[in-house]
């Protein structure tokens, strides 16, 4: 009788727990509620629902093992084996309580339950706590909580038509990228960080990488330099970054956000030691010294080369960090917020140095959160956007002027705001812009230029835009998008004359000489 009563109590509490869990998950907008009835999966579903996958998986495992042990406890005859099973159950139960408390504290935060009595109720009668939270109308998730962020982020990329469905022929000069996706496994759940990024960056290019928080800028950089491999093909002047990483890594330089420098060494020793570590052993001492001196001259560090690093200003520290990587003479040079904490004048000087570095034949990619003060120095702009599935996608690649025309914005910061989600204070146009740029890229492969098409699309979309031919012909039109007749006639040609010439050419005629290809032929879909 005692055995039967124990089983009845266990089954009843199990059922009540599942019913209470269903109520909680419904309030958190979880649609699939079947897992609440399955041992182990019920805690995994709860942890997943509140964004605590790790705790949910561990608690679910302990729950499943506890359930099996609980059943086995009644099948094993009395004796030492049963005592050992009982002790094992006790240990598992203690660990499970700890992880269950961590999950429930998160639930309390979501529902704004601040009284400690809720934790006591959860430990003693868990199903009763869930019942109250799940079915009392007065208990609701607090405002501003992203209920689905934890279990949806990156799991379902937005389905955007026209995005790269064909085979990409990658140019071997410069940096060519065909990134299909970059995923991570999060306790059995596959999450997409990046998807569908194709571009070609020629040598001698200074490139600005833009995007809002969470759009995947650092993830893309790590994929390009081979630090974190993606499902992608990345070629650096014909060499496969992933397949030939052991040799290509010496041709790549990376400067992180923080200055990783020893303060007690002199500037010269710091840079020369870095060069000695980065350059191949075949490089002679004389060549190493020559290389270090060249870099120090380029970055304006020669005058203070004998001073201690710890005595230098913020701008000089950034130059030293750059020099440490530049001394290895990289073909691809990547910098993560090199102007962070610097005032406008010093930042400008720093980027002028980087412009010189690029002009020497290198590819320089820079992440910056204050781009408008130095955007005139850049050749290209990459804009990443987070789609509705919270996956980083390519929203634009072209010149700064073409970017302004495409987005209809006067500033780079305005461009970032247009792709940011509304909950981040942006316009929430990421999906629209990603799809539009993919369509323009497809048009480019059919013979038109992406920058030219972007200018036309911007003229059509922008409020109060002038007629297409007039906008292209006038001096305020998109850079590089003027028709041939207007270009030959010179800047003084009137909008009417340009329109007449365009009409005579016929509607099917290309609008004139293509501007400098914003993707250098590398974004063909």
XYZ file of C-alpha atoms in Angstrom, residues 42-384:
343
model
C 10.721 19.063 -20.020
C 13.621 20.860 -18.323
C 15.455 21.303 -21.624
C 12.340 22.997 -23.016
C 12.053 25.247 -19.956
C 15.737 26.254 -20.069
C 15.529 26.812 -23.801
C 12.439 28.962 -23.373
C 14.104 31.379 -20.936
C 17.449 31.488 -22.755
C 19.371 29.161 -20.406
C 20.209 26.259 -22.707
C 23.206 25.050 -20.712
C 21.319 24.840 -17.436
C 18.335 23.285 -19.206
C 20.440 20.529 -20.799
C 22.231 19.683 -17.538
C 19.018 19.759 -15.520
C 17.261 17.691 -18.178
C 20.018 15.071 -18.109
C 19.830 14.823 -14.327
C 16.040 14.643 -14.540
C 16.181 11.744 -17.005
C 18.789 9.849 -14.986
C 16.769 10.484 -11.826
C 13.609 9.175 -13.482
C 15.367 5.993 -14.631
C 16.937 5.502 -11.200
C 13.608 6.135 -9.524
C 11.984 3.392 -11.588
C 14.942 1.053 -11.055
C 14.722 1.605 -7.309
C 11.429 -0.312 -7.276
C 12.641 -3.057 -9.580
C 15.800 -3.879 -7.610
C 15.262 -6.162 -4.603
C 15.993 -4.776 -1.161
C 19.604 -4.907 -0.062
C 22.892 -3.127 -0.662
C 22.162 -2.454 -4.318
C 18.968 -0.636 -3.435
C 20.807 1.430 -0.825
C 23.443 2.395 -3.422
C 20.716 3.383 -5.903
C 19.042 5.463 -3.196
C 22.273 7.294 -2.394
C 22.861 7.961 -6.083
C 19.362 9.399 -6.377
C 20.038 11.698 -3.437
C 23.244 13.051 -4.969
C 21.557 13.624 -8.341
C 18.650 15.344 -6.633
C 20.975 17.802 -4.856
C 22.699 18.779 -8.125
C 19.365 19.046 -9.874
C 18.032 21.387 -7.204
C 20.967 23.753 -7.778
C 20.378 23.980 -11.537
C 16.618 24.170 -11.099
C 17.082 27.166 -8.815
C 19.210 28.935 -11.449
C 16.492 28.415 -14.055
C 13.751 29.549 -11.697
C 15.659 32.729 -10.779
C 15.590 33.590 -14.482
C 11.831 32.904 -14.555
C 11.394 35.208 -11.555
C 13.302 37.946 -13.388
C 11.137 37.579 -16.498
C 7.898 37.728 -14.496
C 9.173 40.361 -12.024
C 8.774 38.101 -8.984
C 11.133 39.464 -6.350
C 9.998 37.785 -3.146
C 12.169 34.966 -1.802
C 9.111 32.882 -0.945
C 8.886 31.937 -4.608
C 12.247 30.142 -4.456
C 11.177 28.275 -1.315
C 7.930 27.251 -3.007
C 9.855 26.136 -6.108
C 12.201 23.919 -4.079
C 9.471 22.351 -1.935
C 6.480 22.145 -4.322
C 7.717 23.009 -7.808
C 4.436 22.234 -9.579
C 2.522 24.668 -7.360
C 4.956 27.503 -8.211
C 4.559 26.786 -11.932
C 0.772 26.592 -11.624
C 0.574 30.028 -10.043
C 2.930 31.638 -12.552
C 1.338 29.916 -15.514
C -2.347 30.483 -14.726
C -2.670 33.537 -12.476
C -3.737 36.398 -14.739
C -2.050 38.975 -12.527
C 1.387 37.451 -13.213
C 2.634 38.546 -16.621
C 6.089 38.882 -18.209
C 7.483 42.338 -17.574
C 7.545 44.811 -20.433
C 10.642 45.027 -22.593
C 11.641 41.377 -22.157
C 12.547 39.713 -25.453
C 10.640 36.532 -24.757
C 11.706 34.655 -27.861
C 15.269 35.990 -28.137
C 16.903 33.129 -26.279
C 15.423 30.239 -28.202
C 14.888 31.803 -31.634
C 18.003 33.915 -32.235
C 19.794 32.626 -35.308
C 17.819 29.386 -35.487
C 15.605 30.415 -38.419
C 17.308 32.761 -40.913
C 14.888 34.958 -42.842
C 13.956 33.577 -46.250
C 15.081 36.361 -48.564
C 14.456 35.778 -52.289
C 17.192 36.272 -54.854
C 20.142 35.752 -52.510
C 23.025 33.849 -54.142
C 21.679 30.634 -55.585
C 24.329 30.030 -58.271
C 27.993 29.049 -58.372
C 30.376 31.941 -57.673
C 33.498 32.341 -59.809
C 36.014 33.892 -57.436
C 38.678 36.303 -58.739
C 42.165 35.364 -57.569
C 43.495 38.879 -57.086
C 42.780 40.717 -53.849
C 40.390 39.213 -51.280
C 37.515 37.104 -52.603
C 34.851 35.842 -50.204
C 32.011 33.384 -50.734
C 30.589 32.824 -47.253
C 27.582 30.522 -47.318
C 27.026 30.457 -43.576
C 28.731 30.578 -40.193
C 27.018 28.484 -37.536
C 27.611 27.383 -33.964
C 26.143 24.487 -32.019
C 24.448 25.593 -28.837
C 23.662 22.451 -26.789
C 22.087 20.619 -29.707
C 20.662 23.749 -31.380
C 22.231 25.088 -34.564
C 22.436 28.865 -34.638
C 23.361 30.925 -37.699
C 25.665 33.874 -37.074
C 26.253 34.879 -40.704
C 24.736 33.891 -44.025
C 25.083 34.652 -47.756
C 28.021 37.053 -47.978
C 29.854 37.450 -51.270
C 32.326 40.189 -52.105
C 35.616 40.915 -53.795
C 38.019 43.509 -52.407
C 40.850 44.559 -54.745
C 44.345 45.327 -53.521
C 45.123 48.916 -52.510
C 41.703 49.214 -50.835
C 40.771 50.824 -47.538
C 37.418 49.295 -46.561
C 34.979 50.381 -43.839
C 32.940 47.623 -42.173
C 29.634 48.921 -40.780
C 26.736 47.305 -38.946
C 24.717 47.554 -35.781
C 25.317 45.627 -32.583
C 24.972 41.893 -33.179
C 25.157 42.149 -36.975
C 28.250 39.931 -37.102
C 31.108 42.345 -37.838
C 33.657 40.660 -35.575
C 32.384 37.219 -36.615
C 32.954 38.123 -40.270
C 36.448 39.411 -39.527
C 37.320 36.197 -37.680
C 36.069 34.185 -40.657
C 38.070 36.255 -43.163
C 41.361 35.910 -41.301
C 40.829 32.185 -40.652
C 40.641 32.508 -36.881
C 37.133 30.996 -36.821
C 36.372 29.037 -39.962
C 32.992 29.326 -41.640
C 31.312 27.357 -44.388
C 33.056 29.547 -46.914
C 35.737 29.969 -49.552
C 38.191 32.780 -48.849
C 40.993 33.562 -51.302
C 43.799 36.031 -50.611
C 45.616 36.783 -53.861
C 44.908 33.270 -55.097
C 45.749 31.444 -51.844
C 43.002 29.612 -49.944
C 42.996 31.071 -46.421
C 41.496 27.915 -44.920
C 43.329 25.218 -46.894
C 46.720 26.965 -46.756
C 46.302 28.636 -43.376
C 49.738 27.605 -42.057
C 51.405 29.747 -44.710
C 48.718 32.377 -45.347
C 48.498 33.392 -41.683
C 51.857 35.158 -42.017
C 50.302 37.356 -44.714
C 47.469 38.540 -42.456
C 47.648 41.188 -39.739
C 44.998 41.784 -37.086
C 44.800 44.606 -34.525
C 42.177 43.966 -31.784
C 40.245 46.627 -29.881
C 42.537 46.511 -26.861
C 46.220 47.384 -26.905
C 48.110 44.206 -26.012
C 51.487 45.800 -25.321
C 54.145 45.487 -22.617
C 54.455 48.879 -20.965
C 58.026 48.503 -19.654
C 59.694 48.072 -23.061
C 60.736 50.837 -25.436
C 58.742 51.485 -28.582
C 61.512 50.162 -30.822
C 62.006 46.953 -28.831
C 58.254 46.322 -28.744
C 57.906 46.589 -32.515
C 61.116 44.720 -33.336
C 60.196 41.838 -30.979
C 56.772 41.605 -32.639
C 58.407 41.574 -36.079
C 60.818 38.851 -34.991
C 57.887 36.688 -33.871
C 55.741 37.385 -36.931
C 58.266 37.243 -39.774
C 59.588 33.923 -41.126
C 62.951 32.748 -39.786
C 64.395 33.101 -43.295
C 64.249 36.905 -42.980
C 67.718 38.300 -42.190
C 68.456 40.644 -39.306
C 69.220 43.524 -41.642
C 65.935 43.034 -43.467
C 64.054 42.926 -40.147
C 65.667 46.183 -38.973
C 64.902 47.840 -42.307
C 61.282 46.716 -42.105
C 60.847 47.973 -38.521
C 62.339 51.370 -39.398
C 60.061 51.695 -42.434
C 56.951 50.999 -40.376
C 57.988 53.411 -37.631
C 58.616 56.150 -40.212
C 55.253 55.498 -41.852
C 53.349 55.765 -38.569
C 55.344 58.665 -37.124
C 56.960 56.701 -34.298
C 60.643 57.206 -35.092
C 61.121 60.346 -32.981
C 60.000 58.623 -29.785
C 61.308 55.113 -30.468
C 63.508 55.059 -27.328
C 60.707 56.066 -24.953
C 58.819 53.602 -22.767
C 55.499 52.371 -24.102
C 53.680 53.084 -20.838
C 54.511 56.789 -21.200
C 52.810 57.143 -24.563
C 49.412 58.714 -25.264
C 46.349 56.838 -26.451
C 46.920 57.748 -30.095
C 50.559 56.669 -29.945
C 49.590 53.364 -28.297
C 47.221 52.632 -31.176
C 50.006 53.398 -33.653
C 52.349 51.056 -31.789
C 49.735 48.272 -31.887
C 49.324 48.835 -35.615
C 53.086 48.881 -36.168
C 53.484 45.549 -34.353
C 51.272 43.854 -36.959
C 52.347 45.959 -39.921
C 55.990 45.021 -39.397
C 55.257 41.561 -40.811
C 54.247 43.202 -44.122
C 50.742 41.643 -44.327
C 48.697 41.589 -47.531
C 45.441 41.704 -45.538
C 45.339 44.074 -42.575
C 42.296 44.124 -40.277
C 41.680 46.587 -37.441
C 38.853 46.427 -34.899
C 37.917 49.976 -33.799
C 41.409 51.504 -34.034
C 39.956 54.962 -33.316
C 38.184 53.935 -30.106
C 38.806 56.561 -27.411
C 40.640 58.944 -29.749
C 39.602 62.516 -30.485
C 38.784 63.653 -34.007
C 42.164 65.106 -34.944
C 44.201 62.135 -33.748
C 41.732 59.683 -35.305
C 42.017 61.520 -38.607
C 45.811 61.312 -38.530
C 45.619 57.604 -37.727
C 43.335 56.874 -40.666
C 45.509 58.926 -42.982
C 48.309 56.567 -41.988
C 46.072 53.602 -42.812
C 45.274 55.193 -46.166
C 49.011 55.208 -46.899
C 49.249 51.569 -45.808
C 46.523 50.620 -48.292
C 48.090 52.680 -51.080
C 51.235 50.562 -50.763
C 49.266 47.603 -52.157
C 47.535 46.121 -49.126
C 43.892 45.470 -48.288
C 42.935 47.270 -45.068
C 39.576 46.526 -43.416
C 38.463 48.683 -40.497
C 35.558 48.489 -38.037
C 34.649 51.941 -36.712
C 31.671 53.281 -34.755
C 32.454 56.917 -35.643
C 32.920 56.636 -39.409
C 31.633 59.977 -40.686
C 34.695 61.950 -39.607
C 36.988 59.850 -41.829
C 34.704 58.237 -44.443
C 36.224 60.260 -47.320
C 39.427 58.227 -46.937
C 37.727 54.896 -47.720
C 37.383 53.179 -51.090
C 34.605 50.771 -50.138
C 31.926 50.266 -47.499
C 30.573 46.904 -46.300
C 27.240 47.111 -44.463
C 26.044 44.109 -42.447
